[in-house]
mmCIF file of C-alpha atoms in Angstrom:
data_model
loop_
_atom_site.group_PDB
_atom_site.id
_atom_site.type_symbol
_atom_site.label_atom_id
_atom_site.label_comp_id
_atom_site.label_asym_id
_atom_site.label_seq_id
_atom_site.Cartn_x
_atom_site.Cartn_y
_atom_site.Cartn_z
ATOM 1 C CA MET V 80 6.617 29.814 -89.338
ATOM 2 C CA TYR V 81 9.536 30.294 -86.892
ATOM 3 C CA TRP V 82 8.213 32.834 -84.245
ATOM 4 C CA LEU V 83 5.153 30.054 -83.559
ATOM 5 C CA VAL V 84 7.603 27.477 -82.867
ATOM 6 C CA VAL V 85 9.073 30.133 -80.146
ATOM 7 C CA ILE V 86 5.976 32.181 -78.955
ATOM 8 C CA ILE V 87 3.470 28.917 -78.576
ATOM 9 C CA PRO V 88 5.840 27.167 -75.459
ATOM 10 C CA VAL V 89 6.219 30.816 -74.220
ATOM 11 C CA LEU V 90 2.550 31.434 -74.435
ATOM 12 C CA LEU V 91 2.150 27.777 -72.661
ATOM 13 C CA ALA V 92 4.637 28.492 -69.768
ATOM 14 C CA VAL V 93 2.837 31.967 -68.837
ATOM 15 C CA ALA V 94 -1.192 30.465 -69.346
ATOM 16 C CA TYR V 95 0.460 27.513 -66.544
ATOM 17 C CA HIS V 96 2.703 29.547 -64.190
ATOM 18 C CA GLY V 97 0.820 32.386 -64.270
ATOM 19 C CA TRP V 98 -2.778 34.079 -65.006
ATOM 20 C CA LEU V 99 -4.890 31.390 -65.802
ATOM 21 C CA PRO V 100 -4.740 29.478 -62.578
ATOM 22 C CA GLU V 101 -5.620 32.591 -60.811
ATOM 23 C CA MET V 102 -8.602 33.198 -63.665
ATOM 24 C CA ILE V 103 -10.536 30.042 -63.052
ATOM 25 C CA VAL V 104 -10.445 30.627 -58.794
ATOM 26 C CA ARG V 105 -10.894 34.402 -58.267
ATOM 27 C CA PRO V 106 -14.014 35.557 -59.798
ATOM 28 C CA LEU V 107 -14.834 38.896 -60.925
ATOM 29 C CA ARG V 108 -15.997 40.776 -58.320
ATOM 30 C CA ARG V 109 -19.369 42.719 -59.559
ATOM 31 C CA SER V 110 -21.171 45.454 -58.123
ATOM 32 C CA VAL V 111 -24.742 46.905 -59.176
ATOM 33 C CA ASN V 112 -26.207 49.548 -58.041
ATOM 34 C CA LEU V 113 -30.077 47.987 -57.760
ATOM 35 C CA ASP V 114 -31.879 46.220 -54.664
ATOM 36 C CA PRO V 115 -34.963 44.518 -54.396
ATOM 37 C CA GLN V 116 -36.837 48.127 -53.415
ATOM 38 C CA ASP V 117 -36.148 48.863 -56.792
ATOM 39 C CA LEU V 118 -38.329 46.695 -58.489
ATOM 40 C CA GLY V 119 -41.385 47.942 -55.630
ATOM 41 C CA PHE V 120 -40.295 44.518 -53.065
ATOM 42 C CA ALA V 121 -39.662 44.729 -49.861
ATOM 43 C CA PHE V 122 -36.498 42.646 -48.499
ATOM 44 C CA GLU V 123 -34.195 42.413 -45.653
ATOM 45 C CA SER V 124 -30.461 42.622 -45.803
ATOM 46 C CA VAL V 125 -28.953 39.775 -44.744
ATOM 47 C CA VAL V 126 -25.481 38.666 -43.802
ATOM 48 C CA LEU V 127 -25.086 34.799 -43.604
ATOM 49 C CA THR V 128 -21.785 32.778 -42.003
ATOM 50 C CA THR V 129 -20.509 29.962 -43.539
ATOM 51 C CA PRO V 130 -19.362 27.064 -41.689
ATOM 52 C CA ASP V 131 -15.605 28.299 -42.398
ATOM 53 C CA ARG V 132 -17.036 31.401 -40.567
ATOM 54 C CA LEU V 133 -17.345 33.167 -44.048
ATOM 55 C CA GLU V 134 -19.578 36.126 -44.553
ATOM 56 C CA LEU V 135 -22.524 36.201 -47.743
ATOM 57 C CA ALA V 136 -24.488 39.092 -48.410
ATOM 58 C CA ALA V 137 -28.148 37.942 -48.682
ATOM 59 C CA TYR V 138 -31.323 39.654 -49.726
ATOM 60 C CA TYR V 139 -34.692 38.515 -48.481
ATOM 61 C CA VAL V 140 -38.012 39.154 -49.947
ATOM 62 C CA PRO V 141 -40.852 37.549 -48.819
ATOM 63 C CA ALA V 142 -43.827 36.099 -51.116
ATOM 64 C CA THR V 143 -45.971 39.440 -51.917
ATOM 65 C CA ILE V 144 -49.028 36.474 -50.866
ATOM 66 C CA PRO V 145 -50.108 33.705 -48.395
ATOM 67 C CA ALA V 146 -46.232 31.584 -49.003
ATOM 68 C CA ARG V 147 -46.174 28.192 -49.960
ATOM 69 C CA GLY V 148 -42.840 27.539 -50.616
ATOM 70 C CA ASN V 149 -39.137 29.140 -50.191
ATOM 71 C CA LEU V 150 -36.403 29.187 -52.680
ATOM 72 C CA VAL V 151 -32.490 30.223 -52.700
ATOM 73 C CA ILE V 152 -31.446 31.712 -56.083
ATOM 74 C CA LEU V 153 -27.690 31.328 -56.750
ATOM 75 C CA HIS V 154 -26.099 32.859 -59.501
ATOM 76 C CA GLY V 155 -23.091 31.747 -61.707
ATOM 77 C CA LYS V 156 -19.207 32.762 -61.884
ATOM 78 C CA ASP V 157 -18.615 36.333 -62.217
ATOM 79 C CA SER V 158 -22.035 37.104 -61.444
ATOM 80 C CA ALA V 159 -23.800 38.507 -58.298
ATOM 81 C CA LYS V 160 -27.253 38.014 -56.401
ATOM 82 C CA GLU V 161 -28.423 42.030 -58.308
ATOM 83 C CA LEU V 162 -28.704 40.611 -61.517
ATOM 84 C CA TYR V 163 -30.878 38.264 -60.444
ATOM 85 C CA LEU V 164 -33.634 40.395 -59.030
ATOM 86 C CA GLU V 165 -35.873 39.436 -63.050
ATOM 87 C CA TYR V 166 -37.417 36.626 -61.100
ATOM 88 C CA LEU V 167 -38.829 38.620 -57.976
ATOM 89 C CA PRO V 168 -41.698 39.798 -60.014
ATOM 90 C CA GLN V 169 -42.167 36.233 -61.511
ATOM 91 C CA LEU V 170 -42.232 34.248 -58.308
ATOM 92 C CA ALA V 171 -42.468 36.509 -55.313
ATOM 93 C CA PRO V 172 -45.951 37.425 -56.118
ATOM 94 C CA TYR V 173 -46.833 33.765 -56.978
ATOM 95 C CA GLY V 174 -46.150 32.912 -53.469
ATOM 96 C CA TYR V 175 -42.465 32.003 -52.530
ATOM 97 C CA ASN V 176 -40.028 33.584 -50.395
ATOM 98 C CA LEU V 177 -36.505 33.973 -51.660
ATOM 99 C CA LEU V 178 -33.405 34.321 -50.593
ATOM 100 C CA LEU V 179 -31.056 35.024 -52.818
ATOM 101 C CA TYR V 180 -27.053 35.952 -51.825
ATOM 102 C CA ASP V 181 -23.559 36.433 -53.474
ATOM 103 C CA ALA V 182 -21.467 33.604 -53.293
ATOM 104 C CA ARG V 183 -18.157 33.284 -51.617
ATOM 105 C CA ALA V 184 -15.357 35.629 -53.808
ATOM 106 C CA HIS V 185 -18.359 36.652 -55.302
ATOM 107 C CA GLY V 186 -20.066 40.505 -55.130
ATOM 108 C CA LYS V 187 -20.428 42.131 -51.473
ATOM 109 C CA SER V 188 -19.748 38.508 -50.282
ATOM 110 C CA ARG V 189 -16.165 36.913 -48.559
ATOM 111 C CA GLY V 190 -13.498 35.609 -50.084
ATOM 112 C CA GLU V 191 -11.093 35.039 -52.014
ATOM 113 C CA PHE V 192 -12.206 31.966 -54.172
ATOM 114 C CA THR V 193 -14.658 29.974 -55.284
ATOM 115 C CA THR V 194 -14.191 26.311 -55.672
ATOM 116 C CA PHE V 195 -17.294 25.328 -57.994
ATOM 117 C CA GLY V 196 -19.453 23.767 -55.343
ATOM 118 C CA TYR V 197 -16.433 21.554 -53.411
ATOM 119 C CA HIS V 198 -16.703 24.151 -50.423
ATOM 120 C CA GLU V 199 -19.575 26.341 -51.594
ATOM 121 C CA TRP V 200 -22.284 23.266 -51.071
ATOM 122 C CA ARG V 201 -21.982 23.744 -47.299
ATOM 123 C CA ASP V 202 -23.081 27.402 -47.923
ATOM 124 C CA VAL V 203 -26.395 25.988 -49.381
ATOM 125 C CA VAL V 204 -27.100 24.172 -47.109
ATOM 126 C CA THR V 205 -26.322 27.286 -44.329
ATOM 127 C CA ALA V 206 -28.385 29.789 -46.790
ATOM 128 C CA VAL V 207 -31.330 27.036 -47.127
ATOM 129 C CA ASP V 208 -31.620 26.677 -43.268
ATOM 130 C CA HIS V 209 -31.842 30.460 -42.841
ATOM 131 C CA LEU V 210 -34.593 31.151 -44.912
ATOM 132 C CA ARG V 211 -36.675 28.571 -42.948
ATOM 133 C CA TYR V 212 -35.951 30.157 -40.234
ATOM 134 C CA LEU V 213 -37.061 33.320 -41.527
ATOM 135 C CA ALA V 214 -39.983 32.677 -43.942
ATOM 136 C CA GLY V 215 -40.904 29.094 -42.020
ATOM 137 C CA ASP V 216 -40.403 25.745 -42.205
ATOM 138 C CA LEU V 217 -42.467 25.400 -46.102
ATOM 139 C CA PRO V 218 -41.136 23.679 -48.731
ATOM 140 C CA THR V 219 -37.927 25.077 -49.403
ATOM 141 C CA GLY V 220 -35.034 24.786 -53.054
ATOM 142 C CA VAL V 221 -32.952 25.788 -54.742
ATOM 143 C CA PHE V 222 -32.282 27.311 -57.921
ATOM 144 C CA GLY V 223 -28.762 28.095 -59.441
ATOM 145 C CA HIS V 224 -28.156 29.189 -62.846
ATOM 146 C CA SER V 225 -24.600 27.772 -64.473
ATOM 147 C CA MET V 226 -21.954 27.805 -61.723
ATOM 148 C CA GLY V 227 -25.140 27.782 -59.059
ATOM 149 C CA GLY V 228 -26.854 24.921 -60.659
ATOM 150 C CA ALA V 229 -23.439 22.840 -60.650
ATOM 151 C CA VAL V 230 -23.096 24.277 -56.767
ATOM 152 C CA ALA V 231 -26.327 23.720 -56.327
ATOM 153 C CA LEU V 232 -26.900 19.632 -57.621
ATOM 154 C CA GLN V 233 -23.896 19.137 -54.946
ATOM 155 C CA ALA V 234 -25.986 20.591 -52.095
ATOM 156 C CA MET V 235 -28.807 18.677 -52.943
ATOM 157 C CA ALA V 236 -27.114 14.993 -53.381
ATOM 158 C CA ARG V 237 -25.498 15.786 -49.720
ATOM 159 C CA SER V 238 -28.304 17.349 -47.720
ATOM 160 C CA GLU V 239 -31.847 16.437 -47.201
ATOM 161 C CA ALA V 240 -32.412 19.558 -45.789
ATOM 162 C CA ILE V 241 -33.106 20.518 -49.769
ATOM 163 C CA ASP V 242 -36.770 19.677 -50.835
ATOM 164 C CA PHE V 243 -36.264 20.160 -54.334
ATOM 165 C CA GLY V 244 -34.080 22.195 -57.186
ATOM 166 C CA VAL V 245 -33.014 23.447 -60.701
ATOM 167 C CA SER V 246 -30.314 23.488 -62.428
ATOM 168 C CA GLU V 247 -30.174 26.057 -64.896
ATOM 169 C CA SER V 248 -26.960 26.181 -68.039
ATOM 170 C CA THR V 249 -24.821 23.199 -66.073
ATOM 171 C CA PHE V 250 -21.748 21.341 -66.753
ATOM 172 C CA THR V 251 -21.244 18.204 -65.871
ATOM 173 C CA HIS V 252 -17.579 17.492 -65.606
ATOM 174 C CA LEU V 253 -15.400 20.724 -64.176
ATOM 175 C CA GLY V 254 -12.339 19.210 -65.622
ATOM 176 C CA ASP V 255 -14.093 19.605 -69.513
ATOM 177 C CA ILE V 256 -16.009 22.926 -68.970
ATOM 178 C CA ILE V 257 -12.775 24.567 -67.499
ATOM 179 C CA HIS V 258 -10.878 23.531 -71.105
ATOM 180 C CA VAL V 259 -13.112 24.684 -73.307
ATOM 181 C CA TYR V 260 -12.912 27.721 -71.274
ATOM 182 C CA ALA V 261 -9.184 28.276 -70.654
ATOM 183 C CA ARG V 262 -9.306 27.586 -74.712
ATOM 184 C CA ARG V 263 -10.986 30.598 -75.586
ATOM 185 C CA LYS V 264 -9.684 33.242 -72.900
ATOM 186 C CA ALA V 265 -5.964 31.782 -74.074
ATOM 187 C CA GLY V 266 -6.870 32.131 -77.810
ATOM 188 C CA ILE V 267 -5.217 29.143 -79.153
ATOM 189 C CA PRO V 268 -5.643 25.509 -79.225
ATOM 190 C CA LEU V 269 -4.316 24.505 -75.584
ATOM 191 C CA PRO V 270 -3.984 20.704 -75.103
ATOM 192 C CA ARG V 271 -6.188 18.910 -72.473
ATOM 193 C CA TRP V 272 -3.020 18.272 -70.377
ATOM 194 C CA LEU V 273 -2.258 21.124 -69.971
ATOM 195 C CA THR V 274 -5.286 22.563 -68.821
ATOM 196 C CA ASP V 275 -5.567 19.176 -66.108
ATOM 197 C CA ARG V 276 -2.109 20.406 -65.172
ATOM 198 C CA VAL V 277 -3.494 24.530 -64.924
ATOM 199 C CA LEU V 278 -6.461 23.425 -62.647
ATOM 200 C CA ASP V 279 -3.968 21.324 -60.236
ATOM 201 C CA ARG V 280 -2.330 24.786 -59.868
ATOM 202 C CA ALA V 281 -5.018 26.611 -59.877
ATOM 203 C CA GLU V 282 -7.243 23.760 -56.696
ATOM 204 C CA LYS V 283 -3.790 24.705 -54.759
ATOM 205 C CA THR V 284 -4.149 28.368 -55.184
ATOM 206 C CA ALA V 285 -8.555 27.735 -53.873
ATOM 207 C CA ILE V 286 -7.365 24.750 -51.519
ATOM 208 C CA PHE V 287 -9.981 22.241 -53.296
ATOM 209 C CA ARG V 288 -10.100 18.904 -55.281
ATOM 210 C CA HIS V 289 -11.075 19.968 -58.932
ATOM 211 C CA ARG V 290 -11.853 15.981 -59.492
ATOM 212 C CA GLU V 291 -14.498 16.076 -57.070
ATOM 213 C CA VAL V 292 -16.247 18.939 -58.785
ATOM 214 C CA GLU V 293 -18.390 16.228 -61.159
ATOM 215 C CA PRO V 294 -21.895 17.573 -60.612
ATOM 216 C CA VAL V 295 -23.284 14.755 -63.312
ATOM 217 C CA ARG V 296 -21.609 11.895 -60.735
ATOM 218 C CA ALA V 297 -23.324 13.984 -57.962
ATOM 219 C CA ALA V 298 -26.851 14.120 -59.960
ATOM 220 C CA ARG V 299 -26.668 10.119 -59.656
ATOM 221 C CA ASP V 300 -27.196 10.982 -55.657
ATOM 222 C CA VAL V 301 -30.253 13.822 -56.282
ATOM 223 C CA HIS V 302 -33.689 11.810 -55.433
ATOM 224 C CA GLN V 303 -34.924 15.213 -54.510
ATOM 225 C CA PRO V 304 -37.491 16.371 -57.335
ATOM 226 C CA ALA V 305 -35.544 18.102 -60.192
ATOM 227 C CA LEU V 306 -35.757 20.077 -63.246
ATOM 228 C CA ILE V 307 -33.103 20.422 -65.189
ATOM 229 C CA ILE V 308 -32.980 23.828 -67.745
ATOM 230 C CA HIS V 309 -30.424 24.854 -70.755
ATOM 231 C CA GLY V 310 -30.637 26.612 -73.895
ATOM 232 C CA GLU V 311 -30.100 24.647 -76.779
ATOM 233 C CA MET V 312 -28.102 27.262 -78.325
ATOM 234 C CA ASP V 313 -25.302 27.280 -75.285
ATOM 235 C CA ARG V 314 -22.463 28.135 -77.106
ATOM 236 C CA GLN V 315 -20.710 28.277 -73.530
ATOM 237 C CA ILE V 316 -22.056 25.064 -71.922
ATOM 238 C CA ASP V 317 -23.021 22.802 -74.828
ATOM 239 C CA VAL V 318 -26.733 21.332 -74.470
ATOM 240 C CA ASP V 319 -25.107 18.035 -74.395
ATOM 241 C CA ASN V 320 -24.712 18.446 -70.364
ATOM 242 C CA GLY V 321 -27.648 19.667 -68.944
ATOM 243 C CA ARG V 322 -29.213 16.088 -71.333
ATOM 244 C CA GLN V 323 -26.604 14.053 -69.470
ATOM 245 C CA LEU V 324 -27.233 15.481 -66.000
ATOM 246 C CA TYR V 325 -31.473 14.979 -66.507
ATOM 247 C CA ALA V 326 -30.221 11.045 -67.300
ATOM 248 C CA ALA V 327 -28.067 11.368 -64.808
ATOM 249 C CA LEU V 328 -30.648 12.763 -61.679
ATOM 250 C CA GLY V 329 -31.302 9.902 -58.919
ATOM 251 C CA SER V 330 -34.815 11.567 -58.833
ATOM 252 C CA GLU V 331 -37.877 9.858 -59.167
ATOM 253 C CA ARG V 332 -39.485 13.414 -60.096
ATOM 254 C CA LYS V 333 -37.156 15.061 -62.869
ATOM 255 C CA GLU V 334 -37.415 16.816 -65.449
ATOM 256 C CA LEU V 335 -35.566 18.432 -68.752
ATOM 257 C CA TYR V 336 -36.450 21.992 -70.169
ATOM 258 C CA ILE V 337 -34.951 22.872 -73.170
ATOM 259 C CA VAL V 338 -35.391 26.161 -74.010
ATOM 260 C CA PRO V 339 -35.138 26.851 -78.192
ATOM 261 C CA GLY V 340 -32.124 28.719 -79.804
ATOM 262 C CA ALA V 341 -31.472 30.434 -76.050
ATOM 263 C CA GLY V 342 -27.782 30.554 -75.374
ATOM 264 C CA HIS V 343 -26.074 30.817 -71.801
ATOM 265 C CA ASP V 344 -27.388 34.201 -70.410
ATOM 266 C CA ASN V 345 -30.435 34.795 -72.573
ATOM 267 C CA LEU V 346 -32.917 32.006 -71.075
ATOM 268 C CA THR V 347 -35.714 34.432 -69.341
ATOM 269 C CA GLU V 348 -35.513 36.863 -72.552
ATOM 270 C CA VAL V 349 -35.917 33.722 -75.389
ATOM 271 C CA GLY V 350 -38.218 32.056 -73.405
ATOM 272 C CA ALA V 351 -39.823 34.802 -72.505
ATOM 273 C CA ASP V 352 -43.290 33.460 -71.511
ATOM 274 C CA GLY V 353 -42.839 29.755 -71.731
ATOM 275 C CA TYR V 354 -40.117 30.153 -69.414
ATOM 276 C CA TRP V 355 -41.738 31.640 -66.797
ATOM 277 C CA TRP V 356 -44.856 29.148 -66.781
ATOM 278 C CA ARG V 357 -42.789 25.942 -67.050
ATOM 279 C CA LEU V 358 -40.309 27.031 -64.318
ATOM 280 C CA ARG V 359 -43.488 27.991 -61.889
ATOM 281 C CA ALA V 360 -45.452 24.710 -63.057
ATOM 282 C CA PHE V 361 -42.657 23.268 -61.456
ATOM 283 C CA LEU V 362 -42.311 25.092 -58.807
ATOM 284 C CA GLN V 363 -46.109 24.545 -58.256
ATOM 285 C CA SER V 364 -45.825 20.863 -58.051
ATOM 286 C CA VAL V 365 -42.963 20.560 -55.431
ATOM 287 C CA THR V 366 -44.761 22.929 -53.201
ATOM 288 C CA SER V 367 -48.534 21.964 -53.156
#
């Protein structure tokens, strides 16, 4: 047991001063050799410029029938826009103009760090405005998965430019989910006070305020129509997060869809046709 007394403090010190703060805010960059044309869809490569002058790589995919609405798709942490191309055949043929972009510090976009919505919400508003410019002034909303859902809620709470939104597999409080994430990555039961200190260091690295990243608090200021989706068996972000977000929404028109048997990243696979039917039914209701 003596070695535990020695090694655990060392591991905790390394976690605090070393790799954990960096891992939290510096995403993995994923390169996927795929584009909408590979799925048979016409598209335009677009560069979005954020308010703080970062360039974000994007795809604009127009609807293949007369359009009824516009939708910006936001991916999760350590992901990329190409991993959401499965949404094209399920939405573009039903009248939705789509804009998919790599979040800052992801994919082919510029930037070093992610801040889980603290800065990114302004990027969403930039994307929404640009999609309207490209596709016309139709009802325009956002769809976000995991971190993307957190960003979507924070943007909806702050901008009337967004007409509706879908948040999927999303957390309520950044501090809570980072605690779970850090324990999983470290492989030992890190105390909460330590992960809070790790976040304090991470926010100095990425220049943001982590205690202000609370999607559940943002949800109270969301008054647009909103759909919350969550996997019943999500082991990364427990389904109770989705229920709490739904309860907190200030929207008069809000829906909660718990996908039976689904985890964090397999909702479209497990939900299958029922998933797509539910998503399109919501979109149709807010764009008719």
